[in-house]
Short mmCIF file of C-alpha atoms in Angstrom, two decimals:
data_model
loop_
_atom_site.label_atom_id
_atom_site.label_comp_id
_atom_site.label_asym_id
_atom_site.label_seq_id
_atom_site.Cartn_x
_atom_site.Cartn_y
_atom_site.Cartn_z
CA MET A 8 -15.41 -7.00 48.78
CA SER A 9 -12.62 -4.46 49.11
CA LEU A 10 -9.11 -5.67 49.85
CA THR A 11 -8.33 -3.51 52.87
CA ARG A 12 -4.98 -1.80 53.29
CA ARG A 13 -4.55 -3.58 56.63
CA ASP A 14 -5.11 -6.99 54.98
CA PHE A 15 -2.62 -6.18 52.24
CA ALA A 16 0.04 -4.87 54.61
CA THR A 17 -0.29 -8.01 56.74
CA SER A 18 -0.08 -10.41 53.78
CA SER A 19 2.88 -8.48 52.32
CA ALA A 20 4.82 -8.84 55.55
CA LEU A 21 4.14 -12.57 55.58
CA THR A 22 5.42 -13.04 52.00
CA GLY A 23 8.70 -11.30 52.71
CA ALA A 24 9.17 -7.56 52.25
CA GLY A 25 6.16 -7.42 49.96
CA VAL A 26 7.81 -9.37 47.13
CA ALA A 27 5.58 -12.17 45.89
CA LEU A 28 6.45 -13.98 42.66
CA ALA A 29 3.55 -15.88 41.16
CA GLY A 30 3.37 -18.29 38.24
CA SER A 31 5.83 -20.29 36.20
CA VAL A 32 7.32 -17.26 34.51
CA GLY A 33 8.64 -16.22 37.90
CA ALA A 34 10.84 -13.21 38.45
CA LEU A 35 11.55 -11.81 35.01
CA ALA A 36 14.26 -9.38 36.05
CA THR A 37 16.27 -8.52 39.11
CA ALA A 38 17.36 -4.90 38.75
CA PRO A 39 16.39 -1.68 36.99
CA ASN A 40 17.42 -1.80 33.31
CA ALA A 41 18.02 -5.53 33.64
CA LEU A 42 16.59 -6.20 30.21
CA ALA A 43 18.98 -3.66 28.75
CA SER A 44 22.06 -5.27 30.22
CA GLN A 45 21.83 -8.94 29.25
CA ASP A 46 22.45 -10.83 26.01
CA HIS A 47 22.07 -7.92 23.64
CA ASP A 48 21.56 -8.21 19.90
CA THR A 49 25.13 -8.46 18.68
CA ASP A 50 26.99 -10.19 15.89
CA GLY A 51 30.31 -12.04 15.77
CA ASP A 52 32.94 -11.20 18.38
CA GLU A 53 30.77 -8.47 19.86
CA ALA A 54 28.49 -11.15 21.30
CA GLY A 55 31.05 -12.05 23.91
CA ARG A 56 31.66 -8.45 24.89
CA HIS A 57 27.93 -7.77 25.39
CA GLY A 58 26.82 -10.96 27.10
CA GLY A 59 26.26 -12.89 23.89
CA HIS A 60 25.31 -16.54 23.85
CA GLY A 61 27.95 -17.82 26.19
CA GLY A 62 25.55 -18.27 29.09
CA GLY A 63 23.31 -20.62 27.11
CA VAL A 64 20.39 -18.22 27.04
CA GLY A 65 18.62 -17.69 23.73
CA TYR A 66 19.78 -18.79 20.31
CA GLY A 67 22.97 -16.83 19.68
CA PRO A 68 23.66 -13.67 17.69
CA LEU A 69 21.39 -12.56 14.89
CA VAL A 70 22.55 -13.16 11.34
CA PRO A 71 21.93 -10.28 8.89
CA ASP A 72 19.33 -11.06 6.20
CA PRO A 73 20.61 -10.79 2.61
CA ALA A 74 17.05 -9.83 1.62
CA GLY A 75 17.12 -6.93 4.09
CA LEU A 76 13.96 -7.90 5.95
CA LEU A 77 14.48 -10.04 9.07
CA ALA A 78 17.68 -10.99 10.90
CA LEU A 79 17.40 -14.29 12.80
CA PRO A 80 19.72 -16.61 14.73
CA ALA A 81 21.57 -19.27 12.75
CA GLY A 82 19.29 -22.22 11.95
CA PHE A 83 16.11 -20.15 11.91
CA SER A 84 14.15 -19.10 8.84
CA TYR A 85 11.11 -17.01 8.04
CA ARG A 86 8.32 -16.95 5.52
CA VAL A 87 6.24 -13.94 4.44
CA LEU A 88 2.55 -14.84 4.74
CA THR A 89 0.99 -11.49 3.83
CA HIS A 90 2.43 -8.22 2.57
CA SER A 91 0.27 -5.13 2.19
CA GLY A 92 0.12 -3.96 -1.41
CA ARG A 93 1.57 -7.25 -2.71
CA THR A 94 -0.46 -10.23 -1.52
CA ARG A 95 -4.21 -10.31 -2.17
CA LEU A 96 -7.38 -11.34 -0.40
CA GLU A 97 -9.64 -14.10 -1.68
CA THR A 98 -11.84 -11.35 -3.13
CA GLY A 99 -8.97 -9.84 -5.12
CA GLU A 100 -8.15 -6.69 -3.12
CA TYR A 101 -4.67 -6.13 -1.73
CA THR A 102 -3.89 -7.12 1.85
CA PRO A 103 -4.71 -4.13 4.09
CA SER A 104 -1.81 -2.28 5.73
CA HIS A 105 -0.60 -1.60 9.27
CA HIS A 106 -0.80 -5.05 10.83
CA ASP A 107 -1.20 -5.08 14.61
CA GLY A 108 -2.58 -7.52 17.20
CA THR A 109 -2.77 -11.15 16.09
CA ALA A 110 -3.87 -14.48 17.55
CA ALA A 111 -3.51 -18.03 16.20
CA PHE A 112 -6.33 -20.58 16.36
CA ALA A 113 -6.46 -24.25 15.40
CA GLY A 114 -8.69 -24.52 12.35
CA PRO A 115 -10.31 -27.48 10.61
CA ARG A 116 -8.23 -30.13 8.83
CA GLY A 117 -4.94 -29.01 10.36
CA ARG A 118 -5.18 -25.40 9.27
CA ILE A 119 -4.04 -22.43 11.36
CA LEU A 120 -6.33 -19.41 11.47
CA LEU A 121 -4.64 -16.08 12.24
CA VAL A 122 -6.85 -13.11 13.07
CA ASN A 123 -4.95 -9.94 12.22
CA ASN A 124 -5.87 -6.40 13.27
CA HIS A 125 -5.18 -3.47 10.91
CA GLU A 126 -4.49 -0.28 12.86
CA LEU A 127 -5.88 2.26 10.41
CA ALA A 128 -7.16 5.53 11.87
CA GLY A 129 -9.40 8.17 10.38
CA PRO A 130 -11.12 8.20 6.97
CA ARG A 131 -10.60 5.57 4.31
CA ASP A 132 -9.08 7.95 1.76
CA ARG A 133 -6.11 8.48 4.08
CA TRP A 134 -4.82 4.98 3.31
CA ALA A 135 -3.76 3.23 0.11
CA HIS A 136 -4.92 -0.16 1.40
CA PRO A 137 -7.79 0.07 3.92
CA VAL A 138 -9.76 -2.99 4.96
CA PRO A 139 -12.23 -3.67 2.12
CA LEU A 140 -15.90 -3.04 2.85
CA THR A 141 -17.12 -6.62 2.48
CA GLU A 142 -20.89 -6.80 2.36
CA GLY A 143 -22.46 -7.74 5.67
CA LEU A 144 -19.24 -7.32 7.66
CA VAL A 145 -19.16 -3.50 7.91
CA TYR A 146 -19.76 -1.47 11.07
CA ASP A 147 -19.12 2.05 9.74
CA PRO A 148 -18.49 2.46 5.99
CA ALA A 149 -16.45 5.62 6.61
CA ALA A 150 -13.78 3.89 8.76
CA ALA A 151 -10.63 2.27 7.36
CA GLY A 152 -9.73 -0.37 9.94
CA GLY A 153 -10.81 -3.89 10.76
CA CYS A 154 -9.54 -7.47 10.87
CA THR A 155 -8.60 -10.12 8.35
CA VAL A 156 -8.32 -13.87 8.82
CA VAL A 157 -5.20 -15.48 7.36
CA GLU A 158 -5.69 -19.20 6.77
CA VAL A 159 -2.50 -21.28 6.57
CA HIS A 160 -2.99 -24.78 5.14
CA PRO A 161 -0.83 -27.77 6.17
CA GLY A 162 0.67 -27.78 2.69
CA GLY A 163 1.72 -24.16 3.00
CA GLU A 164 -1.02 -22.47 0.96
CA VAL A 165 -2.21 -19.15 2.37
CA ALA A 166 -5.60 -17.50 1.95
CA GLU A 167 -6.84 -14.24 3.48
CA ARG A 168 -10.32 -12.82 3.92
CA VAL A 169 -12.06 -9.95 5.69
CA ALA A 170 -13.54 -10.73 9.11
CA ILE A 171 -14.78 -7.26 10.08
CA ALA A 172 -14.52 -3.86 8.37
CA GLY A 173 -15.47 -0.28 9.08
CA THR A 174 -13.84 -0.09 12.50
CA ALA A 175 -11.09 2.34 13.50
CA THR A 176 -7.53 2.02 14.79
CA ASN A 177 -7.77 -1.69 15.58
CA CYS A 178 -4.87 -2.24 17.97
CA ALA A 179 -3.77 -5.17 20.14
CA GLY A 180 -7.00 -6.99 21.06
CA GLY A 181 -6.97 -10.46 22.61
CA SER A 182 -8.13 -14.06 22.19
CA THR A 183 -10.82 -15.75 24.28
CA PRO A 184 -10.92 -19.22 25.87
CA TRP A 185 -13.91 -20.07 23.64
CA GLY A 186 -11.95 -19.53 20.44
CA THR A 187 -12.78 -16.01 19.26
CA TRP A 188 -10.88 -12.75 18.91
CA LEU A 189 -11.70 -9.45 20.61
CA THR A 190 -10.56 -6.57 18.41
CA CYS A 191 -10.05 -3.24 20.17
CA GLU A 192 -10.45 0.27 18.76
CA GLU A 193 -7.75 2.60 20.07
CA THR A 194 -9.71 5.80 19.56
CA GLU A 195 -12.46 7.91 21.09
CA ASP A 196 -13.75 9.39 17.82
CA ARG A 197 -17.48 10.01 17.67
CA ALA A 198 -19.87 10.03 14.75
CA GLY A 199 -19.19 13.14 12.67
CA THR A 200 -15.42 13.01 13.16
CA ASP A 201 -13.62 12.41 9.85
CA GLY A 202 -16.98 11.60 8.29
CA PHE A 203 -17.65 8.69 10.64
CA THR A 204 -21.28 7.63 10.76
CA LYS A 205 -21.03 5.88 14.14
CA ASP A 206 -19.22 6.29 17.46
CA HIS A 207 -15.92 4.44 17.88
CA GLY A 208 -13.73 3.33 20.78
CA TYR A 209 -15.28 -0.09 21.34
CA VAL A 210 -14.47 -3.81 21.44
CA PHE A 211 -15.91 -6.18 18.81
CA GLU A 212 -15.96 -9.99 18.90
CA VAL A 213 -14.66 -11.75 15.78
CA ASP A 214 -15.08 -15.44 14.99
CA PRO A 215 -12.04 -16.72 13.05
CA GLU A 216 -13.88 -19.72 11.62
CA ASP A 217 -17.56 -18.85 11.15
CA VAL A 218 -18.04 -15.94 8.74
CA ARG A 219 -21.77 -15.89 9.47
CA ALA A 220 -21.11 -15.10 13.14
CA ASN A 221 -19.39 -11.86 12.10
CA ARG A 222 -22.26 -10.48 10.04
CA ASP A 223 -23.81 -7.18 11.15
CA PRO A 224 -20.96 -6.36 13.58
CA GLN A 225 -22.02 -4.76 16.84
CA PRO A 226 -19.75 -3.29 19.54
CA VAL A 227 -19.68 -4.77 23.02
CA LYS A 228 -20.63 -1.51 24.70
CA ALA A 229 -20.60 -3.08 28.15
CA LEU A 230 -16.78 -3.02 27.98
CA GLY A 231 -16.71 0.78 27.67
CA ARG A 232 -15.79 3.37 25.06
CA TYR A 233 -12.21 4.61 25.31
CA ALA A 234 -8.83 4.17 23.58
CA HIS A 235 -8.75 0.39 23.94
CA GLU A 236 -5.44 -1.40 23.50
CA ALA A 237 -5.62 -5.02 24.63
CA VAL A 238 -7.92 -7.43 26.47
CA VAL A 239 -7.59 -10.78 28.24
CA VAL A 240 -10.15 -13.12 29.78
CA ASP A 241 -9.93 -14.77 33.19
CA PRO A 242 -11.27 -18.22 32.25
CA GLY A 243 -12.14 -19.13 35.83
CA ARG A 244 -13.93 -16.01 37.05
CA GLY A 245 -15.20 -14.68 33.75
CA HIS A 246 -13.68 -11.23 34.26
CA LEU A 247 -12.19 -9.32 31.36
CA TYR A 248 -9.13 -7.09 31.84
CA LEU A 249 -8.46 -4.25 29.41
CA THR A 250 -5.75 -1.65 28.83
CA GLU A 251 -6.07 1.95 27.65
CA ASP A 252 -3.31 3.65 25.66
CA ALA A 253 -3.90 7.32 26.41
CA SER A 254 -2.39 10.39 28.02
CA GLY A 255 -3.50 13.76 29.36
CA PRO A 256 -4.26 12.23 31.88
CA ASN A 257 -2.58 8.83 31.63
CA GLY A 258 -4.71 5.82 30.81
CA LEU A 259 -6.14 3.09 33.01
CA PHE A 260 -6.12 -0.67 33.49
CA TYR A 261 -9.73 -1.88 33.63
CA ARG A 262 -11.66 -4.86 34.91
CA TRP A 263 -15.10 -5.85 33.64
CA ALA A 264 -17.12 -8.14 35.91
CA PRO A 265 -20.00 -9.96 34.18
CA PRO A 266 -23.57 -9.79 35.45
CA LYS A 267 -24.78 -12.56 37.73
CA GLY A 268 -25.70 -15.70 35.83
CA PHE A 269 -23.91 -14.72 32.61
CA ARG A 270 -22.12 -17.59 30.88
CA HIS A 271 -19.39 -16.84 28.35
CA GLY A 272 -19.32 -18.49 24.96
CA ARG A 273 -19.09 -17.82 21.24
CA GLY A 274 -21.10 -14.72 20.38
CA LYS A 275 -22.44 -14.25 23.91
CA LEU A 276 -20.74 -10.89 24.52
CA ARG A 277 -22.69 -9.19 21.73
CA THR A 278 -25.95 -10.20 23.43
CA LEU A 279 -25.15 -8.13 26.53
CA ALA A 280 -27.00 -4.94 27.37
CA ASP A 281 -24.93 -1.78 27.02
CA ASP A 282 -24.76 -1.41 30.81
CA ALA A 283 -24.34 -5.09 31.65
CA GLY A 284 -21.88 -6.01 34.37
CA VAL A 285 -19.55 -3.55 36.03
CA LEU A 286 -16.58 -1.74 34.48
CA GLN A 287 -13.96 -0.73 37.03
CA ALA A 288 -10.60 1.01 37.30
CA PRO A 289 -7.84 0.21 39.82
CA ARG A 290 -6.91 2.05 42.97
CA CYS A 291 -3.51 0.77 44.09
CA PHE A 292 -1.70 1.06 47.39
CA ASP A 293 1.65 -0.09 48.69
CA SER A 294 2.40 -2.36 51.65
CA GLY A 295 2.25 0.64 53.96
CA GLY A 296 -1.29 1.47 52.86
CA ARG A 297 -0.24 4.55 50.88
CA PHE A 298 -2.16 5.37 47.72
CA VAL A 299 -0.18 4.98 44.47
CA ASP A 300 -1.19 7.50 41.81
CA ASP A 301 0.78 6.04 38.88
CA LEU A 302 2.45 2.69 38.17
CA SER A 303 5.64 4.49 37.14
CA ARG A 304 6.23 5.07 40.87
CA ALA A 305 7.57 1.51 41.03
CA THR A 306 11.33 1.65 40.53
CA ARG A 307 12.29 -1.77 41.90
CA ILE A 308 11.62 -5.21 40.43
CA GLY A 309 9.35 -7.18 42.74
CA THR A 310 7.31 -4.14 43.85
CA VAL A 311 3.83 -5.33 44.83
CA TYR A 312 0.74 -3.14 44.97
CA GLY A 313 -2.64 -4.11 46.36
CA VAL A 314 -5.60 -3.34 44.12
CA ASP A 315 -9.12 -2.18 44.88
CA TRP A 316 -11.54 -1.76 41.98
CA ILE A 317 -13.54 1.47 41.57
CA ASP A 318 -16.70 1.62 39.43
CA VAL A 319 -16.59 3.71 36.25
CA PRO A 320 -19.41 6.33 36.40
CA ASP A 321 -20.19 6.53 32.65
CA ARG A 322 -18.60 3.74 30.63
CA ASP A 323 -19.86 5.08 27.28
CA ALA A 324 -18.16 8.45 27.90
CA ARG A 325 -21.17 10.39 26.67
CA SER A 326 -19.72 13.76 27.72
CA VAL A 327 -16.39 13.07 29.46
CA SER A 328 -13.69 10.52 28.56
CA VAL A 329 -13.73 7.58 30.96
CA ARG A 330 -10.23 8.25 32.33
CA GLU A 331 -11.16 11.89 33.00
CA GLN A 332 -14.16 10.92 35.13
CA PHE A 333 -11.85 10.29 38.08
CA GLY A 334 -10.23 13.03 40.12
CA ALA A 335 -6.81 13.12 41.74
CA GLY A 336 -6.38 10.43 44.37
CA GLU A 337 -9.21 8.23 43.11
CA VAL A 338 -7.51 5.78 40.71
CA THR A 339 -4.05 4.59 39.65
CA ARG A 340 -2.89 5.50 36.15
CA ALA A 341 -0.06 4.50 33.81
CA ARG A 342 1.39 5.78 30.56
CA LYS A 343 1.24 3.78 27.36
CA LEU A 344 -0.61 0.71 28.65
CA GLU A 345 -0.23 -1.75 25.79
CA GLY A 346 -0.25 -5.51 25.25
CA MET A 347 -1.51 -8.17 27.66
CA TRP A 348 -1.43 -11.94 27.85
CA TRP A 349 -3.18 -14.35 30.19
CA GLY A 350 -0.85 -16.94 31.72
CA ASP A 351 0.14 -18.46 35.04
CA GLY A 352 -3.30 -17.70 36.48
CA GLY A 353 -3.15 -13.97 35.85
CA ALA A 354 -2.65 -11.15 33.40
CA TYR A 355 0.70 -9.86 32.17
CA VAL A 356 0.33 -6.14 31.44
CA VAL A 357 2.76 -3.89 29.54
CA SER A 358 3.47 -0.20 30.08
CA SER A 359 5.71 0.72 27.14
CA TYR A 360 7.38 3.79 28.62
CA ALA A 361 6.90 6.82 30.85
CA ARG A 362 8.27 10.31 30.31
CA ASP A 363 7.63 13.81 31.65
CA GLU A 364 3.86 13.21 31.82
CA SER A 365 4.47 10.61 34.56
CA PRO A 366 5.92 10.87 38.09
CA GLU A 367 8.90 8.66 37.15
CA GLN A 368 10.48 7.78 33.80
CA HIS A 369 11.22 4.33 32.38
CA ASP A 370 11.64 2.58 29.03
CA GLY A 371 9.19 -0.20 29.79
CA GLN A 372 7.47 -2.21 32.50
CA VAL A 373 5.74 -5.58 32.57
CA TRP A 374 3.33 -6.18 35.45
CA PHE A 375 1.56 -9.34 36.60
CA TYR A 376 -1.95 -9.03 37.99
CA ASP A 377 -2.92 -11.88 40.32
CA PRO A 378 -6.73 -11.94 40.60
CA ARG A 379 -6.68 -14.30 43.57
CA ARG A 380 -4.49 -12.03 45.69
CA ARG A 381 -5.65 -8.85 43.93
CA THR A 382 -2.09 -7.62 43.52
CA LEU A 383 0.05 -6.12 40.76
CA THR A 384 3.70 -7.25 40.81
CA LEU A 385 6.40 -5.53 38.75
CA LYS A 386 8.19 -8.27 36.79
CA VAL A 387 10.22 -6.34 34.21
CA LEU A 388 11.65 -2.82 34.36
CA LEU A 389 13.69 -1.14 31.64
CA GLY A 390 15.53 1.96 32.79
CA VAL A 391 15.77 4.97 30.50
CA GLY A 392 18.72 4.40 28.18
CA PRO A 393 20.69 6.37 25.57
CA GLY A 394 19.94 6.44 21.86
CA LEU A 395 19.70 2.92 20.54
CA CYS A 396 21.32 1.13 17.60
CA ALA A 397 21.56 -2.45 16.36
CA GLY A 398 23.71 -3.39 19.36
CA GLY A 399 21.84 -1.33 21.93
CA ALA A 400 19.46 -2.14 24.74
CA PHE A 401 15.89 -3.26 24.25
CA ASP A 402 13.21 -0.67 25.01
CA GLY A 403 9.53 0.07 24.46
CA PRO A 404 7.89 -3.34 25.02
CA ASP A 405 4.49 -3.57 23.32
CA ASN A 406 2.73 -6.78 22.26
CA ILE A 407 3.61 -9.73 24.46
CA THR A 408 3.07 -13.49 24.63
CA VAL A 409 3.95 -16.23 27.09
CA SER A 410 6.30 -18.64 25.33
CA PRO A 411 5.70 -22.41 25.31
CA TYR A 412 9.48 -22.67 25.81
CA GLY A 413 9.47 -20.65 29.03
CA GLY A 414 9.44 -16.94 29.83
CA LEU A 415 8.05 -14.27 27.55
CA VAL A 416 8.43 -13.13 23.97
CA ILE A 417 8.07 -9.36 23.60
CA ALA A 418 7.61 -7.16 20.53
CA GLU A 419 9.62 -3.96 20.64
CA ASP A 420 8.17 -0.54 19.75
CA GLY A 421 11.00 1.69 20.88
CA ASP A 422 13.74 3.90 19.50
CA GLY A 423 16.08 2.89 16.70
CA VAL A 424 16.20 -0.69 15.46
CA GLN A 425 13.25 -2.90 16.47
CA HIS A 426 13.43 -6.45 17.83
CA LEU A 427 11.52 -9.44 18.98
CA PHE A 428 13.21 -10.48 22.21
CA GLY A 429 12.77 -13.13 24.83
CA ALA A 430 12.92 -12.85 28.61
CA THR A 431 13.69 -15.94 30.66
CA ASP A 432 12.15 -16.80 34.01
CA SER A 433 15.12 -15.24 35.82
CA GLY A 434 15.28 -12.06 33.78
CA ARG A 435 17.93 -12.81 31.16
CA THR A 436 16.99 -11.49 27.75
CA TYR A 437 18.03 -12.48 24.27
CA PRO A 438 17.25 -11.39 20.72
CA ILE A 439 14.99 -13.48 18.52
CA ALA A 440 14.64 -11.23 15.47
CA ARG A 441 15.61 -7.79 14.19
CA ASN A 442 13.65 -5.74 11.66
CA GLU A 443 16.06 -4.82 8.85
CA LEU A 444 13.50 -3.16 6.56
CA ASN A 445 14.51 0.51 6.46
CA ILE A 446 11.43 2.60 5.65
CA GLY A 447 13.37 5.85 6.14
CA THR A 448 16.44 7.03 4.28
CA GLU A 449 20.08 6.01 4.32
CA GLU A 450 20.93 9.21 6.20
CA GLU A 451 18.00 8.88 8.62
CA PRO A 452 17.02 5.19 8.83
CA GLU A 453 13.67 4.23 10.32
CA TYR A 454 12.42 0.81 11.32
CA SER A 455 8.80 -0.02 12.07
CA GLU A 456 7.69 -1.68 15.26
CA PHE A 457 6.94 -5.39 15.63
CA THR A 458 3.36 -6.34 16.50
CA GLY A 459 1.12 -9.37 16.87
CA VAL A 460 3.63 -11.78 18.39
CA THR A 461 1.99 -15.17 18.96
CA PHE A 462 2.84 -18.87 18.67
CA SER A 463 0.99 -21.45 16.60
CA PRO A 464 -1.23 -23.84 18.60
CA ASP A 465 1.46 -26.55 18.39
CA GLY A 466 4.23 -24.12 19.46
CA ARG A 467 6.39 -24.76 16.39
CA THR A 468 5.93 -21.43 14.63
CA LEU A 469 6.26 -17.90 15.95
CA PHE A 470 4.10 -15.42 14.07
CA ALA A 471 4.80 -11.69 14.16
CA ASN A 472 4.15 -8.58 12.08
CA ILE A 473 6.18 -5.63 10.89
CA GLN A 474 3.51 -2.98 11.25
CA THR A 475 4.59 -0.66 8.42
CA PRO A 476 3.94 -1.35 5.61
CA GLY A 477 2.17 -4.42 6.97
CA ILE A 478 3.99 -7.76 6.73
CA MET A 479 3.00 -10.98 8.50
CA LEU A 480 5.89 -13.38 9.13
CA ALA A 481 6.14 -17.01 10.22
CA VAL A 482 9.40 -17.90 11.99
CA THR A 483 10.55 -21.49 12.47
CA GLY A 484 13.72 -23.04 13.79
CA PRO A 485 15.31 -25.06 16.58
CA TRP A 486 13.20 -23.74 19.45
CA LYS A 487 14.31 -25.00 22.85
CA ARG A 488 13.30 -24.75 26.46
CA GLN A 489 15.02 -21.67 27.91
CA ARG A 490 17.06 -22.03 31.06
CA ARG A 491 16.29 -19.71 33.92
CA GLY A 492 19.64 -18.08 33.19
#
């Protein structure tokens, strides 16, 4: 049933100027560029001048790392779990490079199982450390990407193995309520491109515990073929929500509705017919009933858009990319749709930035989709800022997780130095970590993005990756419940 513009306008008026804040995370910011103006990453006396730790938000200024890898607040420490080109898999090969989306699962006998994407595009010979082609776990032997499972034992021992290989540009992905990982290919390459033997641009289900369940990997074609970024599952309704990181035109936020009678569970997605269920894209409108062509149009925190869902004509994009199958005025787009996380009864969705290709510019948005009300609410907005340095504003949000200590933890993929930063329920932000590994030169330093931010099942350890060269980190310390600020 379509949510009519009249219904939305009426409900918006009743909730107060169209601003509805749902879920325990609440309002995550209160003004444009709010994230760039609170509790910046500063050291020593500068902390007071830039907001610092005086308000009790966060964990204080970051302390430089003598090893030159990861700056953390006082009292926190990190451990390197995997390092591409240094650590090795159980089968002897080096850990693959370019770590991306990650999820943590409770394993047997107190172990933690981390499924880790490796965002490797194109042919295998392009990369020094592609995902090894483990027998029985290969989709396309010409592709370099895939997933590994990192097993952390209670005593601290770490083992790593291949979960799926022969996929391409495995990006953010997402975990499922039934304990599996959905790895997403951020590409539209077809068989014949770069020597590929199969089409790419799909979602694959990966079981972190049962290697046998991952044999003979098959794409879940019902979820469409496009530049997938992330996916979340609505555990109550069974819908899947997916993001597309693409431009020319900008990408889309998708919903997949399962066929009648379908019951989710381990391995069930791969049993679906290629055309099972319905894949849809959003058509948004404001409280006045006006169509919204792009999410960058929202320039105020608390903006609420109603959402109708429009069927995708050809989800496998046999001749035209999915996002190009819609004309002007048919669907709502957004630039750089990235990470997602299910929490508070809905989906948190990141748009990393918008530039000249979009109606309005920004350095990052976080939206909350409420499936009950069928609305998108703008929770976080980062205004376009100047060139950034170690003490500058946060920008370019990417991977995201809801923190067990309140608010969000966000991985930065922006300009300059890269951070993990937190956002409280009321919009205050604070640094958690800074990447100090310079992969550029002294004259022109360069710092890789953070990816795969996720907490352990017990909430005691924060896992995150430095994408290049590919380092998985475990951060522990005196975590505390964050005040609303």
